[in-house]
């Protein structure tokens, strides 16, 4: 009897794990592809970003490409998505499962060295990805798709290329 109970519990855990993985795949499905930046804003003003293209992959990785004219590859980042209270959330770089940046080493003389982490909110409407990013690790995630002077947020509007 104990063996059957343990087996049943194990199967239940396995099924819940598979269901959670399927939820993640569905959540990321609309994000996967190649996106070209068509407009950007920082400090409430139009902004010419150095990133011009983002390639989002199924495996939890995304590529950032720069403005050199040839779309030169800049970096490969891990990403995580989740449904936030108000908006869908995307984190690039090192974060905990609940979206908090992972802090690095304590520096000599005090202070903390942060690992790169970009916390974002996003929405997809009619083939357009709107992404509002927060690049300062100590600042909270953006709460709206706007920027204002000194908030360290950047708003990107991207169109699907592939």
Short mmCIF file of C-alpha atoms in Angstrom, two decimals:
data_model
loop_
_atom_site.label_atom_id
_atom_site.label_comp_id
_atom_site.label_asym_id
_atom_site.label_seq_id
_atom_site.Cartn_x
_atom_site.Cartn_y
_atom_site.Cartn_z
CA UNK A 1 0.00 0.00 0.00
CA UNK A 2 2.81 2.42 0.89
CA UNK A 3 4.51 1.56 -2.39
CA UNK A 4 1.36 2.42 -4.38
CA UNK A 5 0.91 5.65 -2.44
CA UNK A 6 4.55 6.65 -3.09
CA UNK A 7 4.22 5.71 -6.78
CA UNK A 8 1.00 7.73 -7.08
CA UNK A 9 2.61 10.74 -5.41
CA UNK A 10 5.63 10.48 -7.71
CA UNK A 11 3.43 10.35 -10.83
CA UNK A 12 1.45 13.38 -9.58
CA UNK A 13 4.63 15.40 -9.09
CA UNK A 14 5.85 14.37 -12.56
CA UNK A 15 2.55 15.40 -14.16
CA UNK A 16 2.58 18.77 -12.37
CA UNK A 17 6.17 19.36 -13.52
CA UNK A 18 5.26 18.56 -17.14
CA UNK A 19 2.20 20.83 -16.90
CA UNK A 20 4.35 23.70 -15.56
CA UNK A 21 6.84 23.22 -18.42
CA UNK A 22 3.98 23.28 -20.94
CA UNK A 23 2.68 26.52 -19.39
CA UNK A 24 6.11 28.11 -19.82
CA UNK A 25 6.28 26.99 -23.47
CA UNK A 26 2.85 28.44 -24.20
CA UNK A 27 3.73 31.70 -22.44
CA UNK A 28 6.93 32.10 -24.51
CA UNK A 29 5.46 30.90 -27.81
CA UNK A 30 4.36 34.35 -28.97
CA UNK A 31 7.76 35.86 -28.04
CA UNK A 32 9.91 33.43 -30.04
CA UNK A 33 11.26 34.96 -33.23
CA UNK A 34 13.33 37.82 -34.61
CA UNK A 35 12.28 41.34 -33.65
CA UNK A 36 13.56 44.63 -35.14
CA UNK A 37 13.55 47.85 -33.09
CA UNK A 38 11.44 50.47 -34.89
CA UNK A 39 11.24 53.05 -32.10
CA UNK A 40 12.78 53.65 -28.69
CA UNK A 41 12.42 56.16 -25.86
CA UNK A 42 14.54 56.97 -22.80
CA UNK A 43 14.05 59.75 -20.24
CA UNK A 44 10.72 60.54 -21.94
CA UNK A 45 12.51 61.45 -25.18
CA UNK A 46 13.13 59.64 -28.49
CA UNK A 47 16.29 57.54 -28.23
CA UNK A 48 18.55 55.86 -30.78
CA UNK A 49 19.45 52.54 -29.11
CA UNK A 50 22.59 50.59 -29.87
CA UNK A 51 20.48 47.41 -29.90
CA UNK A 52 18.55 47.15 -33.19
CA UNK A 53 17.43 43.54 -33.21
CA UNK A 54 16.50 40.87 -30.66
CA UNK A 55 16.30 37.16 -31.46
CA UNK A 56 14.24 35.29 -28.86
CA UNK A 57 14.72 31.52 -28.79
CA UNK A 58 12.55 28.69 -27.41
CA UNK A 59 15.33 27.45 -25.13
CA UNK A 60 15.28 30.46 -22.78
CA UNK A 61 18.03 32.38 -24.58
CA UNK A 62 17.91 35.61 -26.51
CA UNK A 63 20.45 37.35 -28.74
CA UNK A 64 21.00 41.10 -28.83
CA UNK A 65 22.31 42.65 -32.07
CA UNK A 66 23.77 46.16 -32.40
CA UNK A 67 23.50 49.08 -34.84
CA UNK A 68 26.73 48.60 -36.79
CA UNK A 69 24.64 48.36 -39.96
CA UNK A 70 25.24 44.64 -40.27
CA UNK A 71 23.28 43.75 -37.14
CA UNK A 72 26.45 42.52 -35.41
CA UNK A 73 25.88 40.05 -32.60
CA UNK A 74 26.46 41.66 -29.20
CA UNK A 75 25.48 39.18 -26.51
CA UNK A 76 23.58 36.07 -25.59
CA UNK A 77 21.34 36.35 -22.52
CA UNK A 78 19.21 33.92 -20.57
CA UNK A 79 15.64 35.04 -20.09
CA UNK A 80 12.67 34.12 -17.93
CA UNK A 81 9.04 35.13 -18.34
CA UNK A 82 6.10 35.16 -15.97
CA UNK A 83 2.71 36.77 -15.65
CA UNK A 84 2.99 39.74 -13.31
CA UNK A 85 0.15 41.39 -11.41
CA UNK A 86 -0.55 43.87 -14.21
CA UNK A 87 1.79 43.04 -17.13
CA UNK A 88 3.74 40.10 -18.48
CA UNK A 89 7.30 40.18 -17.17
CA UNK A 90 10.60 39.26 -18.82
CA UNK A 91 13.97 39.15 -17.08
CA UNK A 92 17.25 39.08 -19.00
CA UNK A 93 20.36 37.94 -17.19
CA UNK A 94 20.72 36.45 -13.74
CA UNK A 95 17.58 36.54 -11.60
CA UNK A 96 15.87 34.40 -9.04
CA UNK A 97 12.68 32.60 -10.11
CA UNK A 98 10.56 35.45 -8.74
CA UNK A 99 12.46 38.10 -10.75
CA UNK A 100 14.85 39.54 -8.16
CA UNK A 101 18.36 40.30 -9.43
CA UNK A 102 21.08 38.00 -8.16
CA UNK A 103 23.67 40.07 -6.36
CA UNK A 104 27.35 39.35 -6.73
CA UNK A 105 30.39 39.88 -4.59
CA UNK A 106 30.89 42.45 -1.86
CA UNK A 107 33.53 44.85 -3.13
CA UNK A 108 36.65 45.83 -1.20
CA UNK A 109 35.90 49.11 0.54
CA UNK A 110 32.18 48.32 0.69
CA UNK A 111 29.35 48.17 -1.76
CA UNK A 112 28.07 45.33 -3.88
CA UNK A 113 28.98 44.33 -7.42
CA UNK A 114 25.81 43.49 -9.34
CA UNK A 115 25.57 40.84 -12.01
CA UNK A 116 23.90 42.21 -15.13
CA UNK A 117 20.13 41.92 -14.96
CA UNK A 118 17.49 43.71 -16.98
CA UNK A 119 13.93 43.58 -15.64
CA UNK A 120 11.20 44.25 -18.18
CA UNK A 121 7.49 44.29 -18.82
CA UNK A 122 6.15 43.45 -22.25
CA UNK A 123 3.06 43.12 -24.39
CA UNK A 124 2.44 41.83 -27.89
CA UNK A 125 -0.32 43.35 -30.00
CA UNK A 126 -0.84 42.91 -33.76
CA UNK A 127 2.68 41.62 -34.43
CA UNK A 128 4.29 44.40 -32.38
CA UNK A 129 6.34 43.77 -29.24
CA UNK A 130 6.45 46.62 -26.73
CA UNK A 131 9.18 46.16 -24.15
CA UNK A 132 9.91 48.52 -21.26
CA UNK A 133 13.22 47.73 -19.57
CA UNK A 134 14.82 48.68 -16.26
CA UNK A 135 18.59 48.45 -16.40
CA UNK A 136 19.55 49.64 -12.93
CA UNK A 137 19.54 46.58 -10.64
CA UNK A 138 18.48 48.57 -7.56
CA UNK A 139 15.44 50.13 -9.27
CA UNK A 140 12.07 48.37 -9.37
CA UNK A 141 10.66 46.82 -12.54
CA UNK A 142 8.77 49.31 -14.75
CA UNK A 143 5.03 49.44 -14.06
CA UNK A 144 3.91 51.13 -17.29
CA UNK A 145 4.97 51.41 -20.92
CA UNK A 146 6.36 54.94 -20.47
CA UNK A 147 9.67 56.51 -19.48
CA UNK A 148 10.52 59.68 -17.62
CA UNK A 149 13.69 61.61 -16.92
CA UNK A 150 16.04 59.82 -14.54
CA UNK A 151 14.08 56.56 -14.18
CA UNK A 152 16.64 54.35 -16.00
CA UNK A 153 13.88 52.84 -18.14
CA UNK A 154 13.97 52.36 -21.89
CA UNK A 155 10.88 51.72 -23.99
CA UNK A 156 11.34 49.68 -27.18
CA UNK A 157 8.78 49.10 -29.91
CA UNK A 158 9.74 46.14 -32.09
CA UNK A 159 8.20 44.54 -35.18
CA UNK A 160 8.43 40.83 -35.92
CA UNK A 161 10.85 40.05 -38.77
CA UNK A 162 10.70 36.23 -38.58
#
